[in-house]
Coordinates of C-alpha atoms in Angstrom, one line a residue:
M4 CA -0.5 -51.5 -29.9
K5 CA -2.6 -54.3 -28.3
Q6 CA -4.8 -54.5 -31.4
V7 CA -1.8 -54.7 -33.8
V8 CA -0.2 -57.5 -31.7
L9 CA -3.5 -59.3 -31.6
V10 CA -3.8 -59.1 -35.4
F11 CA -0.3 -60.4 -35.9
F12 CA -1.1 -63.2 -33.5
V13 CA -4.3 -64.2 -35.4
I14 CA -2.5 -64.0 -38.8
W15 CA 0.3 -66.2 -37.4
L16 CA -2.2 -68.8 -36.2
L17 CA -3.9 -68.7 -39.6
L18 CA -0.6 -69.3 -41.3
I19 CA 0.3 -72.2 -39.1
A20 CA -3.2 -73.6 -39.7
V21 CA -2.8 -73.2 -43.5
A22 CA 0.7 -74.8 -43.4
G23 CA -0.6 -77.7 -41.3
Y24 CA -3.6 -78.2 -43.5
S25 CA -1.4 -78.1 -46.7
V26 CA 0.8 -80.8 -45.3
Y27 CA -2.2 -82.8 -44.3
L28 CA -3.5 -82.6 -47.9
D29 CA -0.1 -83.3 -49.3
A30 CA -0.4 -80.2 -51.4
G31 CA 3.4 -80.0 -52.0
V32 CA 6.5 -78.8 -50.3
G33 CA 6.7 -75.2 -51.6
L34 CA 3.5 -74.0 -50.2
P35 CA 4.0 -75.2 -46.6
A36 CA 7.6 -74.0 -46.6
G37 CA 6.5 -70.5 -47.7
V38 CA 3.7 -70.5 -45.2
L39 CA 6.1 -71.6 -42.5
V40 CA 8.6 -68.9 -43.3
L41 CA 5.8 -66.3 -43.3
S42 CA 4.6 -67.8 -40.0
V43 CA 8.0 -67.5 -38.5
L44 CA 8.4 -63.9 -39.7
F45 CA 5.0 -62.9 -38.4
G46 CA 5.7 -64.7 -35.2
L47 CA 9.0 -62.8 -34.7
S48 CA 7.4 -59.5 -35.7
G49 CA 4.6 -60.2 -33.2
V50 CA 7.1 -61.0 -30.4
W51 CA 9.1 -57.9 -31.2
M52 CA 6.0 -55.7 -31.2
F53 CA 4.8 -57.3 -28.0
N54 CA 8.1 -56.5 -26.3
T55 CA 8.0 -53.0 -27.7
G56 CA 4.4 -52.6 -26.4
Q57 CA 5.5 -54.0 -23.0
Q58 CA 8.3 -51.4 -22.8
Q59 CA 5.9 -48.6 -23.7
V60 CA 3.5 -49.8 -21.1
V61 CA 6.3 -49.8 -18.5
E62 CA 7.3 -46.3 -19.5
L63 CA 3.7 -45.1 -19.4
N64 CA 3.4 -46.6 -15.9
K65 CA 6.6 -44.8 -14.8
S66 CA 5.3 -41.5 -16.3
H67 CA 2.0 -42.0 -14.6
S68 CA 3.8 -42.6 -11.3
R69 CA 5.9 -39.5 -11.7
T70 CA 2.8 -37.5 -12.6
K71 CA 1.0 -38.8 -9.6
R72 CA 3.9 -38.1 -7.3
Q73 CA 4.1 -34.5 -8.7
L74 CA 0.4 -34.0 -8.2
Q75 CA 0.8 -35.2 -4.6
E76 CA 3.7 -32.8 -4.0
L77 CA 1.7 -29.9 -5.5
Q78 CA -1.3 -30.8 -3.3
L79 CA 1.0 -30.7 -0.3
K80 CA 2.3 -27.3 -1.4
I81 CA -1.3 -26.0 -1.9
D82 CA -2.3 -27.3 1.6
R83 CA 0.8 -25.6 3.0
Y84 CA 0.0 -22.3 1.3
E85 CA -3.6 -22.5 2.5
Y86 CA -2.4 -23.1 6.0
D87 CA 0.1 -20.2 5.8
A88 CA -2.6 -17.9 4.4
K89 CA -5.0 -18.8 7.2
K90 CA -2.3 -18.2 9.8
S91 CA -1.4 -14.9 8.2
S92 CA -5.0 -13.8 8.0
E93 CA -5.4 -14.7 11.7
L94 CA -2.3 -12.8 12.6
R95 CA -3.3 -9.8 10.6
R96 CA -6.7 -9.8 12.3
I97 CA -5.0 -9.9 15.7
V98 CA -2.6 -7.0 14.8
L99 CA -5.5 -5.0 13.3
N100 CA -7.6 -5.4 16.4
S101 CA -4.6 -4.4 18.6
T102 CA -3.9 -1.4 16.5
Q103 CA -7.6 -0.3 16.6
E104 CA -7.6 -0.7 20.3
K105 CA -4.5 1.5 20.5
D106 CA -6.1 4.2 18.4
H107 CA -9.3 4.1 20.4
A108 CA -7.2 4.5 23.5
V109 CA -5.4 7.5 21.9
Q110 CA -8.8 9.1 21.2
N111 CA -9.9 8.7 24.8
M112 CA -6.6 10.1 26.0
A113 CA -6.9 13.1 23.7
R114 CA -10.4 13.8 25.0
A115 CA -9.3 13.4 28.6
L116 CA -6.3 15.7 28.1
D117 CA -8.5 18.4 26.4
K118 CA -10.9 18.2 29.3
A119 CA -8.1 18.5 31.9
M120 CA -6.7 21.6 30.1
D121 CA -10.1 23.2 30.1
E122 CA -10.3 22.7 33.9
I123 CA -6.8 24.3 34.3
L124 CA -7.7 27.3 32.1
L125 CA -10.9 27.7 34.2
S126 CA -8.9 27.7 37.4
V127 CA -6.4 30.3 36.3
D128 CA -8.8 32.4 34.2
D129 CA -9.1 35.2 36.7
L130 CA -5.4 35.3 37.6
Q131 CA -3.3 38.1 36.0
T132 CA 0.1 37.0 37.3
E133 CA 3.0 36.0 35.1
P134 CA 3.0 32.4 36.2
A135 CA -0.7 32.2 35.4
A136 CA 0.1 33.5 31.9
I137 CA 2.7 30.8 31.5
V138 CA 0.2 28.1 32.7
K139 CA -2.4 29.4 30.2
S140 CA 0.1 29.2 27.4
K141 CA 1.0 25.7 28.3
A142 CA -2.6 24.7 28.6
M143 CA -3.5 26.1 25.2
S144 CA -0.6 24.2 23.6
M145 CA -1.7 21.0 25.3
K146 CA -5.2 21.6 24.0
Q147 CA -3.8 21.9 20.5
Y148 CA -1.7 18.7 21.2
A149 CA -5.0 16.9 22.2
A150 CA -6.7 18.1 19.1
D151 CA -3.9 16.8 16.9
L152 CA -3.9 13.5 18.7
L153 CA -7.7 13.2 18.1
V154 CA -7.3 13.9 14.4
L155 CA -4.4 11.5 14.1
A156 CA -6.4 8.7 15.8
K157 CA -9.3 9.3 13.5
L158 CA -7.0 9.1 10.5
E159 CA -5.5 5.8 11.7
L160 CA -9.0 4.4 12.4
K161 CA -10.2 5.7 9.0
S162 CA -13.4 6.8 10.6
E163 CA -13.4 9.5 7.9
L164 CA -12.2 9.0 4.3
P165 CA -11.5 11.5 1.5
E166 CA -14.4 12.2 -0.9
P167 CA -12.8 13.6 -4.1
V168 CA -14.6 16.1 -6.2
E169 CA -13.6 18.2 -9.3
I170 CA -12.2 21.6 -8.2
D171 CA -10.2 24.5 -9.5
F172 CA -7.3 24.7 -7.1
N173 CA -6.6 28.3 -7.8
T174 CA -10.0 29.3 -6.5
E175 CA -9.4 27.3 -3.3
I176 CA -5.9 28.6 -2.7
D177 CA -7.2 32.2 -3.0
R178 CA -9.8 31.5 -0.4
L179 CA -7.2 29.9 1.9
M180 CA -4.8 32.8 1.3
S181 CA -7.4 35.3 2.7
Q182 CA -7.6 33.2 5.9
W183 CA -3.9 32.8 6.3
N184 CA -3.1 36.5 5.7
S185 CA -5.4 37.5 8.6
I186 CA -3.3 35.3 10.9
A187 CA 0.0 36.3 9.3
R188 CA -0.6 40.0 9.9
S189 CA -0.8 39.4 13.7
R190 CA 2.7 37.9 13.4
K191 CA 3.9 40.6 11.1
I192 CA 4.5 38.0 8.4
K193 CA 3.8 38.5 4.7
I194 CA 2.7 35.6 2.5
K195 CA 3.8 35.6 -1.2
L196 CA 2.2 33.1 -3.6
D197 CA 4.1 32.3 -6.7
N198 CA 1.6 30.7 -9.2
P199 CA 2.3 31.0 -12.9
E200 CA -0.8 29.0 -13.9
H201 CA -4.2 30.6 -14.4
Q202 CA -6.2 27.4 -13.7
I203 CA -5.3 24.1 -12.0
S204 CA -8.0 21.4 -12.1
M205 CA -7.9 18.7 -9.5
Y206 CA -9.9 15.7 -8.4
T207 CA -9.5 15.6 -4.7
D208 CA -11.1 16.2 -1.3
V209 CA -11.3 20.0 -0.6
N210 CA -11.6 19.7 3.2
W211 CA -8.6 17.3 3.5
V212 CA -6.4 19.5 1.3
E213 CA -7.5 22.6 3.4
N214 CA -6.7 20.7 6.6
L215 CA -3.3 19.7 5.3
L216 CA -2.2 23.1 4.0
T217 CA -3.7 25.2 6.8
R218 CA -2.1 23.0 9.4
L219 CA 1.3 23.4 7.8
V220 CA 1.0 27.2 7.2
L221 CA -0.2 27.9 10.8
A222 CA 2.7 25.8 12.2
L223 CA 5.2 27.9 10.1
L224 CA 3.5 31.2 11.1
R225 CA 3.4 30.2 14.8
M226 CA 7.2 29.6 14.9
N227 CA 8.2 32.9 13.2
R228 CA 7.7 36.6 13.3
D229 CA 8.6 39.6 11.1
T230 CA 9.5 37.6 8.0
L231 CA 8.2 36.3 4.7
L232 CA 6.5 33.1 3.9
H233 CA 6.9 32.1 0.2
I234 CA 4.6 29.6 -1.4
G235 CA 5.6 28.1 -4.8
L236 CA 2.9 26.4 -6.7
I237 CA 3.4 24.4 -9.9
T238 CA 2.0 21.3 -11.7
Y239 CA 4.3 18.7 -13.0
T240 CA 4.5 15.0 -13.8
D241 CA 5.9 13.0 -10.8
A242 CA 7.7 9.7 -11.5
E243 CA 5.5 7.8 -9.0
L244 CA 2.4 9.9 -8.6
G245 CA 1.9 11.0 -12.2
D246 CA 0.2 14.3 -12.9
S247 CA 0.6 16.1 -9.6
L248 CA 0.5 19.5 -7.8
R249 CA 3.7 20.6 -6.1
L250 CA 3.6 23.2 -3.3
A251 CA 6.9 24.4 -1.9
F252 CA 6.7 26.4 1.4
S253 CA 9.8 28.4 2.6
I254 CA 10.0 30.8 5.5
E255 CA 13.0 32.7 6.8
G256 CA 13.6 32.8 10.5
R257 CA 13.6 29.9 13.0
T258 CA 15.5 26.8 12.1
L259 CA 15.1 23.3 13.4
T260 CA 17.9 21.1 14.9
A261 CA 19.0 17.8 13.3
K262 CA 17.4 16.0 16.3
Q263 CA 14.0 17.8 15.7
L264 CA 14.1 17.0 12.0
A265 CA 14.8 13.4 12.7
H266 CA 11.6 13.1 14.7
I267 CA 9.5 15.7 13.1
A268 CA 7.2 13.2 11.2
G269 CA 6.6 11.0 14.2
D270 CA 6.9 12.9 17.5
Y271 CA 5.6 16.0 19.3
I272 CA 8.0 18.9 18.7
S273 CA 8.2 21.6 21.3
V274 CA 9.7 25.0 20.7
I275 CA 9.7 27.6 23.5
D276 CA 10.0 31.3 22.6
E277 CA 10.0 33.8 25.5
G278 CA 8.1 31.4 27.7
Q279 CA 5.5 30.7 25.0
E280 CA 5.0 27.4 23.2
V281 CA 5.4 28.1 19.5
G282 CA 6.5 24.7 18.3
P283 CA 4.6 22.7 15.6
G284 CA 3.5 20.1 18.1
L285 CA 2.0 17.3 16.1
S286 CA 1.0 19.5 13.1
F287 CA 3.7 17.9 10.9
V288 CA 2.8 14.4 12.0
V289 CA -0.8 14.9 11.2
G290 CA 0.0 16.7 8.0
R291 CA 2.2 13.8 6.8
R292 CA -0.6 11.3 7.5
V293 CA -3.2 13.5 5.7
A294 CA -0.9 13.7 2.7
Q295 CA -0.6 9.9 2.7
M296 CA -4.4 9.5 2.8
L297 CA -4.5 11.8 -0.3
N298 CA -1.9 9.5 -2.0
G299 CA 0.6 12.3 -1.8
S300 CA 3.8 13.1 0.1
F301 CA 4.9 15.6 2.8
E302 CA 8.4 16.6 3.7
V303 CA 9.9 19.2 6.1
T304 CA 13.6 20.3 6.0
S305 CA 15.6 23.1 7.6
S306 CA 18.0 25.4 5.8
E307 CA 20.5 28.0 7.0
N308 CA 17.9 30.7 6.8
G309 CA 14.7 28.9 7.9
I310 CA 12.3 26.1 7.3
E311 CA 11.2 24.5 4.0
A312 CA 8.3 22.2 3.4
L313 CA 7.2 20.3 0.3
V314 CA 3.8 18.9 -0.3
V315 CA 2.9 16.9 -3.4
I316 CA -0.7 15.8 -4.2
P317 CA -1.9 13.9 -7.2
R318 CA -4.2 16.0 -9.4
R319 CA -6.2 13.3 -11.2
E320 CA -5.6 10.0 -9.4
D321 CA -8.7 8.5 -7.7
I322 CA -8.3 8.5 -3.9
E323 CA -8.3 4.9 -2.6
E324 CA -8.3 3.6 0.9
Q325 CA -4.8 3.0 2.1
D326 CA -3.7 0.0 4.0
T327 CA -3.5 0.4 7.8
F328 CA 0.0 -1.1 7.9
S329 CA 1.5 1.1 5.1

């Protein structure tokens, strides 16, 4: 725009100069008049274009000011987000350190409890009285409680993580069934496995799956006698987990109260039968956490006839480290 205005201004000056020179040479009236008219037109056009250019410059300055202000506002937001992220990271670090300190404390408490129960068992080992038997039963249940606490603390600290491998789950469940049946016979319990599939391939950690399922089965066997434990095993597509393995456990016999069910995934559950501790303790708490570490789910319910438990484990999903605060 500046160049156009400058051109018009130069042409206007040239026309004025030509008109003046013509008058000076007395070249006639027509030529100076026409030149003057053109000079006026060019002058007016130049003034109009100059004003238009000025208005555009003003608008450009306003736009530049708005853009500069927006950039400043964005920079302030970025600074604020960086500050919030820094504070959040610092808070997360503090909470994580606090949580780890708590879990280390739980580990130490579990070891101390286990050692104390060993000392109690040693003290009453030679006694054959009924109170001594009760003390032994309580001490053994507390040793199991300490073992569960130790496992739970290790899970929260993630000192051990799953290492998935390719397996045939049917082969593994047959191996586990032989172990479970030897314990079930002592409780006069039969275990029935319902598995319509000949082969179930999985990509998971064998030891973690064994820990989860054995912990659940032993808890159900310990709470019951003279009954049947039914295990239903199928593969299906879960809405959230995708291709998954579903294990449904149901056993007739003892039921759990609504209060026990409300706390079964987070608290120690005690059940006394003829002076003996037969409750699941922390087995369901640990089982639920193990299932979470395997990216699966764990649920225990109570029906009119007994207890039902449902375990779902992804078949093909890669096991990833879970967030501590999940």
